[in-house]
Coordinates of N, CA and C in Angstrom, one line a residue:
X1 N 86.2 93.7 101.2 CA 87.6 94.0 101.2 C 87.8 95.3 102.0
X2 N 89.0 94.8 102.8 CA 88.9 96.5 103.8 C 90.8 97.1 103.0
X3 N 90.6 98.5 103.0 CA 92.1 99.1 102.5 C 93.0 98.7 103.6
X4 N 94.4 98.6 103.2 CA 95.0 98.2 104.4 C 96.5 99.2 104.4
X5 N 96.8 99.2 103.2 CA 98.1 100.2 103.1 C 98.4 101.0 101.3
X6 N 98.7 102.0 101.3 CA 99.6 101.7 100.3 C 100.3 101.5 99.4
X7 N 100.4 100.9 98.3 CA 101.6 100.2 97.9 C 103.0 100.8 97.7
X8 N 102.4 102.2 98.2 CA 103.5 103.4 97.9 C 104.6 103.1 98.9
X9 N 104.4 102.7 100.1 CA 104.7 102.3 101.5 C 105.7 101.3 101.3
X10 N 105.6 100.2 100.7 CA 106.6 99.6 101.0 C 107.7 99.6 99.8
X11 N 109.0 99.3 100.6 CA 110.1 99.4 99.3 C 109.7 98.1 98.3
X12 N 111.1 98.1 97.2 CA 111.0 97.1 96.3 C 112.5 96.6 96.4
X13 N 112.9 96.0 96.5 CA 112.4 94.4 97.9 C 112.1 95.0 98.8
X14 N 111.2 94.8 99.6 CA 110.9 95.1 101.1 C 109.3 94.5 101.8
X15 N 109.2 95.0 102.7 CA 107.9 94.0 103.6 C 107.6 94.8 104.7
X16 N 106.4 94.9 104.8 CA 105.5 95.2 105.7 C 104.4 94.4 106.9
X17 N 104.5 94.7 108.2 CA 103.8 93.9 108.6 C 102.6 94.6 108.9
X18 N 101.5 93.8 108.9 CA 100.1 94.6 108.9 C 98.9 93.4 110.2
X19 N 98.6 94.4 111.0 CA 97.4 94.2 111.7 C 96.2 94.2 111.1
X20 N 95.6 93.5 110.9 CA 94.1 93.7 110.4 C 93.5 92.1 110.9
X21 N 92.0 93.0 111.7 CA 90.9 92.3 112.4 C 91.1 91.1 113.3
X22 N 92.6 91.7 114.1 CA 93.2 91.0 114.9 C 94.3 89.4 114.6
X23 N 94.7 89.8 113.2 CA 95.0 88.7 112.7 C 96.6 89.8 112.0
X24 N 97.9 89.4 112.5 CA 98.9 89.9 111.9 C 99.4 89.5 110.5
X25 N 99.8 89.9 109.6 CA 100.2 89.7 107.9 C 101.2 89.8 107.9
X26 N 102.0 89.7 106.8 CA 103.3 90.4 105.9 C 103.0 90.7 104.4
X27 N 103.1 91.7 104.2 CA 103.1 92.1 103.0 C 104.4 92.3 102.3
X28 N 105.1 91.4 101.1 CA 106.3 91.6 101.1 C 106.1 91.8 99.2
X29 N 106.9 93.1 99.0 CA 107.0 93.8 97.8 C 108.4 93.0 97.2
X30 N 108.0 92.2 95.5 CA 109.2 92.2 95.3 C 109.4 92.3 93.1
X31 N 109.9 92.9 92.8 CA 109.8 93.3 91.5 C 108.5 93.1 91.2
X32 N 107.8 95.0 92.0 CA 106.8 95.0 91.2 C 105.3 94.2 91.7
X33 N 105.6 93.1 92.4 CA 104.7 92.3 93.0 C 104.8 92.3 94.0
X34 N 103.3 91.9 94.5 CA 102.9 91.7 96.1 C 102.7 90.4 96.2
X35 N 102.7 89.7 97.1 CA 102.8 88.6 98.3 C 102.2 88.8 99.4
X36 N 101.1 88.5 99.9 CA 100.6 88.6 101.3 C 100.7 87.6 101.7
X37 N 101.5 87.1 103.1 CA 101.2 85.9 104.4 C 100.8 86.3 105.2
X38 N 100.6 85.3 106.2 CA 99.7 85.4 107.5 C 101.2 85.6 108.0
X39 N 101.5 86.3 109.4 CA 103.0 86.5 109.8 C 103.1 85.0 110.7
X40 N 103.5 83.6 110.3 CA 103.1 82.8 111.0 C 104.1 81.9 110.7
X41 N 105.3 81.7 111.6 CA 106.2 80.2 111.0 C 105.3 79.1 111.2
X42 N 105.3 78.1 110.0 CA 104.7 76.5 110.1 C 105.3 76.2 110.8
X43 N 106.5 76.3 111.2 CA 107.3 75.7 112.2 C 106.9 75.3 113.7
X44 N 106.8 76.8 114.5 CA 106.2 77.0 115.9 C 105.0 77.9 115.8
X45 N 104.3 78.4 114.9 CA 103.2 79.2 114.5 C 103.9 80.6 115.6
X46 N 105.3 80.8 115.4 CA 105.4 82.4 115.8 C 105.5 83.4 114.7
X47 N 105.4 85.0 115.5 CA 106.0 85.6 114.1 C 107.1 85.6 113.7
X48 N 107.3 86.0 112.3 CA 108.3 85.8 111.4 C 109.3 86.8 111.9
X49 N 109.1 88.0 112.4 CA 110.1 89.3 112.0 C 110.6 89.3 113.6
X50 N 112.0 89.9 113.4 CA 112.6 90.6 115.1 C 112.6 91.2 115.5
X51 N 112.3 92.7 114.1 CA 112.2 93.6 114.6 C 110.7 94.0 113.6
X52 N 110.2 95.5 113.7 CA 109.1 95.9 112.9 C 109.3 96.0 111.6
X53 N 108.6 95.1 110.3 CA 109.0 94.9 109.3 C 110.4 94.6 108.6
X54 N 110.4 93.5 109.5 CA 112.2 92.8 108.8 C 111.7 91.4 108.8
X55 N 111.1 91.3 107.9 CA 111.0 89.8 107.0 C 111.9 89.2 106.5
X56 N 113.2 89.6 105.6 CA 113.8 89.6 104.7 C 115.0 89.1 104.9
X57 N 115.8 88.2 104.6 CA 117.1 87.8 104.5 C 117.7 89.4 104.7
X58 N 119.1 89.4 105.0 CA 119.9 90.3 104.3 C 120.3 90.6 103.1
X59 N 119.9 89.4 102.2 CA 119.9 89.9 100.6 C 119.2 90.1 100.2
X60 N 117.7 90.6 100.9 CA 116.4 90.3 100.4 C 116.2 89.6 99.3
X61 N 116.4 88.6 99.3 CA 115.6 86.8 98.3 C 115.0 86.2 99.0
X62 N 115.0 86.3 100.6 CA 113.8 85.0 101.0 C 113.3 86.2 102.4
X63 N 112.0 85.2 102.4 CA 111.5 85.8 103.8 C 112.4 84.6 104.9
X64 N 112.4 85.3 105.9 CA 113.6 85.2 107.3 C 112.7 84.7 108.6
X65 N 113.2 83.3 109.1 CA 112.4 83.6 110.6 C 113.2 83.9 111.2
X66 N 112.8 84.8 112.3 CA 114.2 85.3 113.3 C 114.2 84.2 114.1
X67 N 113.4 83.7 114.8 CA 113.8 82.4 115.6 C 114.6 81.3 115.4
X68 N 114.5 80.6 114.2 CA 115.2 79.6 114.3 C 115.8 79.7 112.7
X69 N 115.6 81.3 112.1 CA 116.2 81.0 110.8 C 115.8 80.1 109.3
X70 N 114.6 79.8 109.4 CA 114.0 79.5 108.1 C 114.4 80.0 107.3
X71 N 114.3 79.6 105.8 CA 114.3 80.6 104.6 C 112.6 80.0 103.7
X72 N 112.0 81.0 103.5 CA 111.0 80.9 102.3 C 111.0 81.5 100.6
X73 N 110.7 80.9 100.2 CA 110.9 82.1 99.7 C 109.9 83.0 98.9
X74 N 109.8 84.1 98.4 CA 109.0 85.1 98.4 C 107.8 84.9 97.6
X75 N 108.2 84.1 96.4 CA 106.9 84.1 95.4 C 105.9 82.9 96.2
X76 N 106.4 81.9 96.4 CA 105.4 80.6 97.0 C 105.3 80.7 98.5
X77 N 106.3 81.1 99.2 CA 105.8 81.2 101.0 C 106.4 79.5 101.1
X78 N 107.4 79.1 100.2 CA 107.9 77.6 100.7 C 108.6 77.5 101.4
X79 N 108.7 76.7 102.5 CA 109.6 76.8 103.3 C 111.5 75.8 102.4
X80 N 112.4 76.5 102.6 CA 113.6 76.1 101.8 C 114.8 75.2 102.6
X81 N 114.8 76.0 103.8 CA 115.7 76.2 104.4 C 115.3 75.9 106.0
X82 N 116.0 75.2 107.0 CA 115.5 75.3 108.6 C 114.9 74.1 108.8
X83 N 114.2 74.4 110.1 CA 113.3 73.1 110.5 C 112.0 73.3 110.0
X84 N 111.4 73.1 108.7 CA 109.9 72.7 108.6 C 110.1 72.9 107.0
X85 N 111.3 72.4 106.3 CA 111.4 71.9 104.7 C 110.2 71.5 103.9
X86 N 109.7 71.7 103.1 CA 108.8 71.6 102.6 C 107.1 71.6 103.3
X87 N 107.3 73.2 104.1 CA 106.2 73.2 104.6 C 106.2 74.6 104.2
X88 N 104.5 75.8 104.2 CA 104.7 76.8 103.3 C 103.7 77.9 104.5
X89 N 103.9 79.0 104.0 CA 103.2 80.2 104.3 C 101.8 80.1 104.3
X90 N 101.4 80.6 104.7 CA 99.5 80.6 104.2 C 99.6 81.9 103.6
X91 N 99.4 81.5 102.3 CA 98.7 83.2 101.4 C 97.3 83.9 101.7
X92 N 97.4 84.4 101.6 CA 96.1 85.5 102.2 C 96.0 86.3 100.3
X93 N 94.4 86.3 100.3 CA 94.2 87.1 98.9 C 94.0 88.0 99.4
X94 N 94.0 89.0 98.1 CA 94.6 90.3 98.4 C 94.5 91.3 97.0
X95 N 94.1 92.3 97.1 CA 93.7 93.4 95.8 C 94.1 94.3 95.5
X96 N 94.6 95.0 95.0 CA 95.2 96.5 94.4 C 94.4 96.7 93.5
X97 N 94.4 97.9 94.5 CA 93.2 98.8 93.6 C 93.4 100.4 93.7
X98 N 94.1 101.1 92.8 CA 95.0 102.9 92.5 C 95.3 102.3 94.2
X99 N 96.9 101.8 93.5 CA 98.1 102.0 94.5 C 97.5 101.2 96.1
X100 N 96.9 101.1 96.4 CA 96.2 100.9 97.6 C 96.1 99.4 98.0
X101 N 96.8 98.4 98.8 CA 96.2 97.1 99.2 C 94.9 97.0 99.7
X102 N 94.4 95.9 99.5 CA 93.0 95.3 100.3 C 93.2 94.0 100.7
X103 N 92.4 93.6 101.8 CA 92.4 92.3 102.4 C 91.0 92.0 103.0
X104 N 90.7 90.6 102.9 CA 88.8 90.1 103.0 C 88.9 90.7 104.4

């Protein structure tokens, strides 16, 4: 497991995108819990965000594709909403350990 950020880093609701071993993430904080995806719509396999770390709906309740507008949502990585309904996130495991993420 390599450290990768923080937990201090991101808000609550909020999300972080993360580079690690050439492979892009989202880390998305939400009461208290973490959530790690691969940053990857099932849709078109692009990334999720438009801009640097904006995952999030505007109300933060779902993760957001900026391309075509998916909704997921945070705890499962399901897709809800858009073109690819009932298709999901890939979770990535992931460890907290004093405040600090890890990833394999």
């Amino acid at each position: 497991m390599s450290p990768i950020c923080s937990i201090n880093d991101i808000t609550d609701p909020g999300a972080k995108g993360i580079l690690h071993n050439g492979v892009a993430f989202m880390v998305i904080k939400k009461n208290d819990q973490f959530y790690v995806y691969e940053n990857s719509c099932p849709h078109q396999r692009i990334a999720l965000e438009w801009q640097p770390d904006q995952f999030l709906d505007i109300d933060k309740q779902f993760i957001q594709c900026a391309m075509h507008g998916a909704l997921f949502t945070i705890e499962t990585g399901q897709c809800i909403a858009g073109p690819c309904p009932g298709r999901s996130l890939t979770p990535v495991p992931h460890q907290i350990i004093d405040n600090t993420l890890y990833l394999p």
